[in-house]
mmCIF file of C-alpha atoms and ligand atoms in Angstrom:
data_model
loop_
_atom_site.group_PDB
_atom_site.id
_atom_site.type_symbol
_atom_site.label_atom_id
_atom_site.label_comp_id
_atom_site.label_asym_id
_atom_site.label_seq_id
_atom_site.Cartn_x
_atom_site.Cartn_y
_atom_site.Cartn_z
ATOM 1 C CA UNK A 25 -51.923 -73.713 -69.638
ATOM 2 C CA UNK A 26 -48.206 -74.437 -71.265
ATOM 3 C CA UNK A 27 -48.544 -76.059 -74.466
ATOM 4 C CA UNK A 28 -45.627 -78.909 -75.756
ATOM 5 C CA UNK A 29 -44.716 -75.875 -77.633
ATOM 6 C CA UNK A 30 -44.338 -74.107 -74.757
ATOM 7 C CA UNK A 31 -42.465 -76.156 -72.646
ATOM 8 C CA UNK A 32 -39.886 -76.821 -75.686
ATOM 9 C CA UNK A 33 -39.567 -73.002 -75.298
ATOM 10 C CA UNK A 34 -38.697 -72.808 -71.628
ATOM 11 C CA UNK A 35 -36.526 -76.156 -71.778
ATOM 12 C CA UNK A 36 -34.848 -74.256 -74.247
ATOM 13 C CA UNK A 37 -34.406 -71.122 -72.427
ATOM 14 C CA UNK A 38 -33.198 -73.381 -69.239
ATOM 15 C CA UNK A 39 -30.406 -74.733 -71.446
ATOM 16 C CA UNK A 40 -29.167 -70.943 -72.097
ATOM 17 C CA UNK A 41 -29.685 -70.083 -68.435
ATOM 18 C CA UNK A 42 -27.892 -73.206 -67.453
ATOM 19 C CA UNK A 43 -25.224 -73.843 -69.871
ATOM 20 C CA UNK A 44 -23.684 -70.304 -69.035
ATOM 21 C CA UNK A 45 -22.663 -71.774 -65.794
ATOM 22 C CA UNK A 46 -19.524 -69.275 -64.498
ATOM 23 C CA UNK A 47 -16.148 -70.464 -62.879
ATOM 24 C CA UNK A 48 -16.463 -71.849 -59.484
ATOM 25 C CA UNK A 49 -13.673 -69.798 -58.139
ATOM 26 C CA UNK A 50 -13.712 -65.326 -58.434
ATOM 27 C CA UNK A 51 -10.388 -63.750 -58.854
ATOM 28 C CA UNK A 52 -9.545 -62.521 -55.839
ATOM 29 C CA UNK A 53 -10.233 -58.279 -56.123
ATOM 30 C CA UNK A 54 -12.778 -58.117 -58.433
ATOM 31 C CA UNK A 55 -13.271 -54.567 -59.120
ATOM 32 C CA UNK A 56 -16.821 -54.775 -59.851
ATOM 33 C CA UNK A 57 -17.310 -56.316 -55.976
ATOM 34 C CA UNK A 58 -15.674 -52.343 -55.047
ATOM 35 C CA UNK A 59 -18.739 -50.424 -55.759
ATOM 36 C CA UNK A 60 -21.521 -52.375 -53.963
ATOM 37 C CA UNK A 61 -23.032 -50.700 -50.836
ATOM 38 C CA UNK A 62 -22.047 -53.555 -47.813
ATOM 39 C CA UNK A 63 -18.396 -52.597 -48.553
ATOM 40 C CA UNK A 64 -14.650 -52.454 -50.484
ATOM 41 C CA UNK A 65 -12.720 -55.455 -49.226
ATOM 42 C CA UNK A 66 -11.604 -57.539 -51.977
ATOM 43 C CA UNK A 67 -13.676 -60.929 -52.679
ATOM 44 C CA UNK A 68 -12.042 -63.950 -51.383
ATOM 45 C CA UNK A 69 -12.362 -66.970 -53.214
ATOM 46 C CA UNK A 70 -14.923 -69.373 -53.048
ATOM 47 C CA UNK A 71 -13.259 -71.907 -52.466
ATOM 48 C CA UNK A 72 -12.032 -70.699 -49.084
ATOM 49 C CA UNK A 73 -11.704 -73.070 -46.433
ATOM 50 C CA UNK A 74 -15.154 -72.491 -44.578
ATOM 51 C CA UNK A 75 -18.240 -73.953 -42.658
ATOM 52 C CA UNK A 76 -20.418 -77.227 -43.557
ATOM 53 C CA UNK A 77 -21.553 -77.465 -46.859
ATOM 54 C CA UNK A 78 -24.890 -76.986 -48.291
ATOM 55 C CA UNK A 79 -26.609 -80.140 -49.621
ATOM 56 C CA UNK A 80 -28.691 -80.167 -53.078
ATOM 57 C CA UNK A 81 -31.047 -82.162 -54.976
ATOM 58 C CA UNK A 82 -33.121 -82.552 -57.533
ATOM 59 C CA UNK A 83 -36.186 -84.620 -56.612
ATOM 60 C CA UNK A 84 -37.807 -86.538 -59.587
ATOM 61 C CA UNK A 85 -41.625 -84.542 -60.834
ATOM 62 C CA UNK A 86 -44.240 -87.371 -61.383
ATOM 63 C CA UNK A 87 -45.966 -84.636 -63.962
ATOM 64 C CA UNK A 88 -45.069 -85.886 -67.606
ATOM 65 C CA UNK A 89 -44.843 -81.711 -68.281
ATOM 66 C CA UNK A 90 -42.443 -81.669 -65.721
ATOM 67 C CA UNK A 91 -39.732 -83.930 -66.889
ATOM 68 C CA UNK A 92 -38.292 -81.620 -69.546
ATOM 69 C CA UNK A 93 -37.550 -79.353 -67.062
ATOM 70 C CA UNK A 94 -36.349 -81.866 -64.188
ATOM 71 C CA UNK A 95 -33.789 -83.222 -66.799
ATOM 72 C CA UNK A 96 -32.337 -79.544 -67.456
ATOM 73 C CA UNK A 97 -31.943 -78.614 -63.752
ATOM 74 C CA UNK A 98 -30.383 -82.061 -63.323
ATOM 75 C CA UNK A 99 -27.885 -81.712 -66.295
ATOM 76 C CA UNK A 100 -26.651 -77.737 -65.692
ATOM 77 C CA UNK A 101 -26.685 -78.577 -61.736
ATOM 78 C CA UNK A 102 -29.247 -75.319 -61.304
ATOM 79 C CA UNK A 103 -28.147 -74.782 -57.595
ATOM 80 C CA UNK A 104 -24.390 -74.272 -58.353
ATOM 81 C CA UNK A 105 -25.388 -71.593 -61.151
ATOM 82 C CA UNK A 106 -26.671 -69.314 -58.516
ATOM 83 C CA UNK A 107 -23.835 -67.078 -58.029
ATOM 84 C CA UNK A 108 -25.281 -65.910 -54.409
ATOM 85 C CA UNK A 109 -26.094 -68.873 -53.165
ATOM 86 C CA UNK A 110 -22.299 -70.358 -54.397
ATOM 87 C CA UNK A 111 -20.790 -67.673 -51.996
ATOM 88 C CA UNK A 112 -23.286 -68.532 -49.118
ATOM 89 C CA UNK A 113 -22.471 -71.935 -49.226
ATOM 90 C CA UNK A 114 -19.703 -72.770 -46.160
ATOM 91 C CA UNK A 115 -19.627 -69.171 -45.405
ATOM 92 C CA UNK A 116 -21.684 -69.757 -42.251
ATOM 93 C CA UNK A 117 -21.172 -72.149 -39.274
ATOM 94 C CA UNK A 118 -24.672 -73.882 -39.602
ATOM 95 C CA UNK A 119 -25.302 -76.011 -36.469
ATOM 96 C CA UNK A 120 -27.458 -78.500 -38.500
ATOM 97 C CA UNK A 121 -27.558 -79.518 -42.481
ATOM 98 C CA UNK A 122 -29.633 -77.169 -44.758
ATOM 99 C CA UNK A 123 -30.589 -78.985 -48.101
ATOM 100 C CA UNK A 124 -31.621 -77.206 -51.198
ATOM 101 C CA UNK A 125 -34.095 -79.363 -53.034
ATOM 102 C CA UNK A 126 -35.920 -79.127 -56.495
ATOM 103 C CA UNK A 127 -39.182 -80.806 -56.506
ATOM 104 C CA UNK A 128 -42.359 -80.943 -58.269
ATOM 105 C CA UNK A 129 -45.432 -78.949 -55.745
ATOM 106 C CA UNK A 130 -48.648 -79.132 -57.631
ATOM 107 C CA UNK A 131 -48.131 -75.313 -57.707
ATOM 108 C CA UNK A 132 -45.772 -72.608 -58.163
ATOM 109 C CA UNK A 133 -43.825 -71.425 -55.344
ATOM 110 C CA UNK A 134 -40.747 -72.019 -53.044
ATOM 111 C CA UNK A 135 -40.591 -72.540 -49.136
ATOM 112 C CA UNK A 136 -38.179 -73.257 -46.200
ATOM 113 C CA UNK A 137 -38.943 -76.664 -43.996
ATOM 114 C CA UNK A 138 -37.707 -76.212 -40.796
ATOM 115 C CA UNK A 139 -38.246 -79.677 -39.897
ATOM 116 C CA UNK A 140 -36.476 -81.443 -43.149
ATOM 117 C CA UNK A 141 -33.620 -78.155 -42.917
ATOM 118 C CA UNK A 142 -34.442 -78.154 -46.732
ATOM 119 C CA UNK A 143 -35.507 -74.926 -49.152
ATOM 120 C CA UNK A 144 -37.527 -76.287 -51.519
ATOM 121 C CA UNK A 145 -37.865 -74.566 -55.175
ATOM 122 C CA UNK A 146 -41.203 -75.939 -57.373
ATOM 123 C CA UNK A 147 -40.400 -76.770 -60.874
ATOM 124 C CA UNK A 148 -43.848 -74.752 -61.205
ATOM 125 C CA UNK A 149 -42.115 -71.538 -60.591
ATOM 126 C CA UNK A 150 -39.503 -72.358 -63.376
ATOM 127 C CA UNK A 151 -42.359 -72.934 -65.720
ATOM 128 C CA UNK A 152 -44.567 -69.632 -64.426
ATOM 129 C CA UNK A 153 -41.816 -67.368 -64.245
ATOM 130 C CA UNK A 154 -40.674 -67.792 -67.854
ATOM 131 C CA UNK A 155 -44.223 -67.350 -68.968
ATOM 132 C CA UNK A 156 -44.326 -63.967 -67.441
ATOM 133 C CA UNK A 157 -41.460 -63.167 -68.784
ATOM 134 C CA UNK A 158 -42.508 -64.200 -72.203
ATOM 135 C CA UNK A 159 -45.633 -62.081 -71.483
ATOM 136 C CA UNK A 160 -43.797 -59.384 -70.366
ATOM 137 C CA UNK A 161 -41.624 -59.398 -73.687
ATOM 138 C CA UNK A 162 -44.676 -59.740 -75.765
ATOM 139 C CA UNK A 163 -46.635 -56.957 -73.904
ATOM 140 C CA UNK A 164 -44.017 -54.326 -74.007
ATOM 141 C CA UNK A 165 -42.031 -55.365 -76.765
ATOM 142 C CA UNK A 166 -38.923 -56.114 -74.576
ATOM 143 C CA UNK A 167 -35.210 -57.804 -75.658
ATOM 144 C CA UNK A 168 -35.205 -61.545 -76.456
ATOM 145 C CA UNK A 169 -33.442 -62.733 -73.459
ATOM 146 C CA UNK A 170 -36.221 -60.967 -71.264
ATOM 147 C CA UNK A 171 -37.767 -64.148 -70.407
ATOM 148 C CA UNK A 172 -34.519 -65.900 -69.583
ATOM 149 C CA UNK A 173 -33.538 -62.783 -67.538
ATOM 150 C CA UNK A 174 -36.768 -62.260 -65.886
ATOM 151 C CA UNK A 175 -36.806 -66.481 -65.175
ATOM 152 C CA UNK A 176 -32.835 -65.868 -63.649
ATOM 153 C CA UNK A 177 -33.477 -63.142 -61.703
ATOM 154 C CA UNK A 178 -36.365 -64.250 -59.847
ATOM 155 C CA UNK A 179 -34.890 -67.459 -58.850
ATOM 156 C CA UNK A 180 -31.907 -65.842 -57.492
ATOM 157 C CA UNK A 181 -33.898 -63.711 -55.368
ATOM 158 C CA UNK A 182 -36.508 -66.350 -54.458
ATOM 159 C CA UNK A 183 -33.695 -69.049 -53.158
ATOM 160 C CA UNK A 184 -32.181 -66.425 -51.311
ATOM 161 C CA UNK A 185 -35.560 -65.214 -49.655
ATOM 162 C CA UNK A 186 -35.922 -69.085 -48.451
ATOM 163 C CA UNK A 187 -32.397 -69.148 -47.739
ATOM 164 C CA UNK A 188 -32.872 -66.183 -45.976
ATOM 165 C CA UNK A 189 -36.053 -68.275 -43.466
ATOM 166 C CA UNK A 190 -33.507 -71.143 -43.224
ATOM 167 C CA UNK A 191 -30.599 -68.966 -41.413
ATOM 168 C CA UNK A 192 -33.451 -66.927 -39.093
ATOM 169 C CA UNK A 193 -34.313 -70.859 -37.375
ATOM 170 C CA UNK A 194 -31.090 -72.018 -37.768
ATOM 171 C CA UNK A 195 -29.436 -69.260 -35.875
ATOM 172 C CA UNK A 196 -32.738 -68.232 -33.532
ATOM 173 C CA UNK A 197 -31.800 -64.706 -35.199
ATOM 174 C CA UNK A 198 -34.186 -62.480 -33.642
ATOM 175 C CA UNK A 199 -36.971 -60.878 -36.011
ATOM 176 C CA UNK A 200 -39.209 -57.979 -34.856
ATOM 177 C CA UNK A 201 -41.790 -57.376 -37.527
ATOM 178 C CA UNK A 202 -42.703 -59.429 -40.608
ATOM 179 C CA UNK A 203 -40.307 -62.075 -41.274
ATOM 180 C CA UNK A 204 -41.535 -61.588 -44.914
ATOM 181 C CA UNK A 205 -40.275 -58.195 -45.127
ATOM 182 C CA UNK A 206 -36.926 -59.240 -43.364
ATOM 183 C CA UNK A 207 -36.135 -61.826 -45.626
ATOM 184 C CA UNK A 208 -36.934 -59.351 -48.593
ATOM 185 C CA UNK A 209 -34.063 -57.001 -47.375
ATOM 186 C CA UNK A 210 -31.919 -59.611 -46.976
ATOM 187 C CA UNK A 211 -32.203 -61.259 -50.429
ATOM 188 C CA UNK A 212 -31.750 -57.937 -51.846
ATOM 189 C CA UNK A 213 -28.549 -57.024 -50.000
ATOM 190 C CA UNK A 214 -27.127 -60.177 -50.755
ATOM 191 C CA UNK A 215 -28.174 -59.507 -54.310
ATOM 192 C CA UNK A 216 -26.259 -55.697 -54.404
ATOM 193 C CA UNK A 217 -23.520 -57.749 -52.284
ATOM 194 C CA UNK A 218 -22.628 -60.748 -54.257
ATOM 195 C CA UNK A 219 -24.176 -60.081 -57.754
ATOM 196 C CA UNK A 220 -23.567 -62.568 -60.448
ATOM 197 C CA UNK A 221 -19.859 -62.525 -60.829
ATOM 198 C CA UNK A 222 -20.520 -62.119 -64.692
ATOM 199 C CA UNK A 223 -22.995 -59.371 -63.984
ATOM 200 C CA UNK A 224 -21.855 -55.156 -62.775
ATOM 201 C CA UNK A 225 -23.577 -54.068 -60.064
ATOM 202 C CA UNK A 226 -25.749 -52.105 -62.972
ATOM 203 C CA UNK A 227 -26.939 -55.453 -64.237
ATOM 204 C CA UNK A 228 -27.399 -56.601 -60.388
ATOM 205 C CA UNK A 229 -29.446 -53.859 -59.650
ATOM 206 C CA UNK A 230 -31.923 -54.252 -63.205
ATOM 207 C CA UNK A 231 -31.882 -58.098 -61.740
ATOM 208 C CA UNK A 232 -33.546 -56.637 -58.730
ATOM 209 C CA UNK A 233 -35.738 -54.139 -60.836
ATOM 210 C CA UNK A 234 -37.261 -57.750 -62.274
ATOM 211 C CA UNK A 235 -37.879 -58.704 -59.310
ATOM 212 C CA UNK A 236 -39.968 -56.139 -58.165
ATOM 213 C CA UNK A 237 -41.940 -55.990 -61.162
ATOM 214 C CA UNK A 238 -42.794 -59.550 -60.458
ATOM 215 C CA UNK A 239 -43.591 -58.547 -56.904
ATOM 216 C CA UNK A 240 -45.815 -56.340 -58.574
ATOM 217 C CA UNK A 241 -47.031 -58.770 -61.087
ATOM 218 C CA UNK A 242 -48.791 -61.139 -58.244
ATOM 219 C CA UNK A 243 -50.890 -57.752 -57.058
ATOM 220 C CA UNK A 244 -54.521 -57.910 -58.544
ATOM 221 C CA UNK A 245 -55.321 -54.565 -56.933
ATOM 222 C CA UNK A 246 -58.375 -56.381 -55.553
ATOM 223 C CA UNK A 247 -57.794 -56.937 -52.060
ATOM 224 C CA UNK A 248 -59.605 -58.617 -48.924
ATOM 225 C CA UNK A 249 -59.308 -59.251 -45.773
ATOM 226 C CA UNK A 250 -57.096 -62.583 -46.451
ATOM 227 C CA UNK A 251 -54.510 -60.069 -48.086
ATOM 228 C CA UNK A 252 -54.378 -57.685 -45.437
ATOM 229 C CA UNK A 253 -54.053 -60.219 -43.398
ATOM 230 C CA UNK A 254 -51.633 -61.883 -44.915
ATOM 231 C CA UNK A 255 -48.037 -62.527 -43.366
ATOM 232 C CA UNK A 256 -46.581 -61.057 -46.252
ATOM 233 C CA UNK A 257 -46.769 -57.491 -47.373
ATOM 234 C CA UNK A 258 -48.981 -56.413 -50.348
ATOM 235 C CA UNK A 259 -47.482 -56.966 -53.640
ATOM 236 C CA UNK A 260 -46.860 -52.913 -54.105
ATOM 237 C CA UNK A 261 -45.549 -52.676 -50.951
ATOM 238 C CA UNK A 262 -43.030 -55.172 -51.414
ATOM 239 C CA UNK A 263 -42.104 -53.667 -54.697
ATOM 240 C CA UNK A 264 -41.797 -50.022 -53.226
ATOM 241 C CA UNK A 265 -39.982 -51.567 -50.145
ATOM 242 C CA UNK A 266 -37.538 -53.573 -52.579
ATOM 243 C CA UNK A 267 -36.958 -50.431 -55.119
ATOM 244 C CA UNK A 268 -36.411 -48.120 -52.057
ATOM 245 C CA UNK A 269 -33.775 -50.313 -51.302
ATOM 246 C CA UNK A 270 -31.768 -50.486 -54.695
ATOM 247 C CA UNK A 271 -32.669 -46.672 -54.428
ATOM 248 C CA UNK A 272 -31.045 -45.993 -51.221
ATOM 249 C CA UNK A 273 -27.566 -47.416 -52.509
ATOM 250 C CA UNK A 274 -26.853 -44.532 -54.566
ATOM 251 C CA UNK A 275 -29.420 -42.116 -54.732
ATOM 252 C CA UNK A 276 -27.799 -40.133 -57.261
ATOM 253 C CA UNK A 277 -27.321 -42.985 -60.226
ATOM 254 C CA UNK A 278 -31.195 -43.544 -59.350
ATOM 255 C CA UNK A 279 -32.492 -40.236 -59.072
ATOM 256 C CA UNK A 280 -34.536 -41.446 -62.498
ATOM 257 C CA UNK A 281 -36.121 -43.960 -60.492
ATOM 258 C CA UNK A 282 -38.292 -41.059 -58.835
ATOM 259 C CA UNK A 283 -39.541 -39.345 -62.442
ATOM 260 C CA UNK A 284 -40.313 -42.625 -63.325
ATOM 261 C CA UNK A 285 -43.033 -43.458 -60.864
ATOM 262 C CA UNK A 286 -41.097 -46.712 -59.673
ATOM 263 C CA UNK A 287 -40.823 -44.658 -56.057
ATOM 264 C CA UNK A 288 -42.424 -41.488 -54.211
ATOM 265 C CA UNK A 289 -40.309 -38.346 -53.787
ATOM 266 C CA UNK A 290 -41.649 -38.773 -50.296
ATOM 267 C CA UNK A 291 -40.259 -42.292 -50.091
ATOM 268 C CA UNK A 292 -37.310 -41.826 -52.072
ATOM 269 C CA UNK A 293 -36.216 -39.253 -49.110
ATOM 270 C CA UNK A 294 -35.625 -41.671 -46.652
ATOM 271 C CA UNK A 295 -34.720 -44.593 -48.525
ATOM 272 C CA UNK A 296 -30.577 -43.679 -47.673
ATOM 273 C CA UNK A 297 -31.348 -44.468 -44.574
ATOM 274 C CA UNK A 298 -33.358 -47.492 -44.834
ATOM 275 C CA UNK A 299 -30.739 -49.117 -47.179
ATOM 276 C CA UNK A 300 -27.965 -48.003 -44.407
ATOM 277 C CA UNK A 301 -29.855 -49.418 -41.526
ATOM 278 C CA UNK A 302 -30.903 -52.131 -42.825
ATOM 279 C CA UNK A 303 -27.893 -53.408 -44.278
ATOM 280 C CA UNK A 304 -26.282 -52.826 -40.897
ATOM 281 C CA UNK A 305 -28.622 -54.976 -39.228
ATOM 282 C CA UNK A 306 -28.687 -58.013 -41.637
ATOM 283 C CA UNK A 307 -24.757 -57.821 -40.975
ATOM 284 C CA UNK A 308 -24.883 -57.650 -37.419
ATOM 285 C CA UNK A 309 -27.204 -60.206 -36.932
ATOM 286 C CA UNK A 310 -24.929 -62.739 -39.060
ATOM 287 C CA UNK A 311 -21.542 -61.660 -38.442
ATOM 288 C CA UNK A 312 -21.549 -63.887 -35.470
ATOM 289 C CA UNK A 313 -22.100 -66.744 -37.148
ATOM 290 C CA UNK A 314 -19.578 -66.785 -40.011
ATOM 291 C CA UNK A 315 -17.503 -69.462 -40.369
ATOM 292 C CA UNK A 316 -13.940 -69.785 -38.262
ATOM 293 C CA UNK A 317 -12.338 -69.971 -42.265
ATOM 294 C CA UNK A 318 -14.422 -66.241 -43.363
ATOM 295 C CA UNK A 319 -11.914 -63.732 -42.058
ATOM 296 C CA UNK A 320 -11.829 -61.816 -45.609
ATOM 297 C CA UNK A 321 -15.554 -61.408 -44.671
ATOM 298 C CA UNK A 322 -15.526 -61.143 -41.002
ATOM 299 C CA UNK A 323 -13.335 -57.987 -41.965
ATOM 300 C CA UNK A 324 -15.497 -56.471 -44.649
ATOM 301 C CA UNK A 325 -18.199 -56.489 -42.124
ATOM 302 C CA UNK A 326 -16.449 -55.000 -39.297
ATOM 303 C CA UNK A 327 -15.200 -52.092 -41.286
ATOM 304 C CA UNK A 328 -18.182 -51.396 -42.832
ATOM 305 C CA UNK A 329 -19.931 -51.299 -38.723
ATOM 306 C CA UNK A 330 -17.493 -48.953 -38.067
ATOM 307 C CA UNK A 331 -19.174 -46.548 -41.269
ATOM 308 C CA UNK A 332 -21.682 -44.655 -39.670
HETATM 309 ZN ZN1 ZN B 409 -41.071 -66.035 -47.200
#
């Protein structure tokens, strides 16, 4: 369990990760936005005049642990340091509020609540992700700022997995097969999409290569019939299913991926196509519900339908 030690360490590390908060506006043609796979329209501010906001909190932990980390989140404002989420917000016509909420769970993990409209992150999964992170670094004898990376990267994708729950009930988008899986795919495209706006697409895609690993991570190997059962994939499956995608972008830059291990040849084949289709689905399904303000957007997506 975390020592005081410990959790100096991570409040520490949440300062870093925090206190780098970027500019709330992107200059307007960004080339590193150019070379990501949904398309080459130039970014569009922020700031643009869009769709209801998003609400956020910070709920209070009772857990004396917790506090350290509750007052960090509180001071940096963690949900406007998520560079996806930033663009998200007002970029859709939402028919009802969707609140983004820190709060202590008794456990790691983060969910969607239809009924409250609020994605909830545990300040568990703060705590837990940096200590994998730190293990990871210790294990393989990794960069300082793996843990802070690792910790960054995860959230990102986790927020945007929930996020990605919230706008399937808000919208009734239609779903045939796992949600789980769905929500995966989108989290990563909005990942390769958006990016961190101080990050290349590079750095995106390593930010998505963390995330798999942590897929991977959860796995014990040992399964039963409550994980084949499960409504989420198996951890390796949702790491082959996540690097497939960040494969499928540019097959070429990744071909290393394959000598590597970190996907099948067999795999790796189709993985083009799954990147392609399912890009072009996850845009479809939303482009009718972008914000009357969005045009920049509502043109990216259009031209990159017409790509075939
Ligand atoms: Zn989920």
């Amino acid at each position: 369990m975390p020592s005081s030690s410990f959790a100096t360490t991570l409040t520490m590390a949440l300062a870093v990760l925090l206190a780098g908060g970027t500019p709330a506006t992107v200059a307007a043609g960004d080339a590193r936005k150019s070379s990501t796979p949904t398309g080459s329209v130039a970014a569009q501010p922020a700031t643009a005049a869009r769709g209801p906001a998003f609400e956020y909190a910070y709920r209070p932990p009772s857990a004396p642990d917790l506090q350290p980390i509750y007052q960090r989140v509180v001071e940096a404002d963690l949900w406007r340091q998520l560079p996806e989420l930033q663009e998200l917000d007002g970029l859709f016509a939402l028919p009802r509020r969707l609140r983004f909420v820190t709060a202590e769970c008794g456990e790691p993990g983060a969910f969607y609540r239809p009924d409250q409209g609020e994605v909830v992150l545990c300040y568990e999964s703060l705590r837990t992700l940096y200590a994998q992170g730190q293990a990871h670094r210790q294990a393989l004898g990794l960069a300082e700022d793996h843990p802070l990376r690792y910790l960054r990267a995860n959230v990102r994708f986790m927020v945007l997995h929930e996020a990605g729950h919230a706008l399937v009930d808000l919208f009734d988008l239609p779903v045939t097969g796992r949600q789980e899986d769905a929500v995966d795919q989108l989290a990563a495209i909005l990942m390769l999409r958006f990016g961190g706006r101080d990050e290349s697409p590079g750095e995106v895609i390593e930010d998505l290569r963390l995330v798999a690993n942590w897929m991977l991570s959860r796995s014990t190997g040992a399964y039963d019939i409550d994980a084949f059962a499960d409504e989420h994939a198996l951890g390796e499956q949702r790491f082959f299913n996540l690097q497939c995608l960040v494969y499928g972008t540019d097959p070429d830059a990744f071909a290393g991926m394959v000598d590597a291990g970190d996907l099948t040849a067999a795999r790796a084949a189709g993985c083009p196509r799954e990147s392609r289709q399912t890009s072009r689905a996850w845009v479809r399904l939303l482009l009718p519900y972008l914000a009357p303000g969005a045009q920049a957007y509502r043109e990216e997506a259009a031209a990159f339908l017409r790509q075939r």
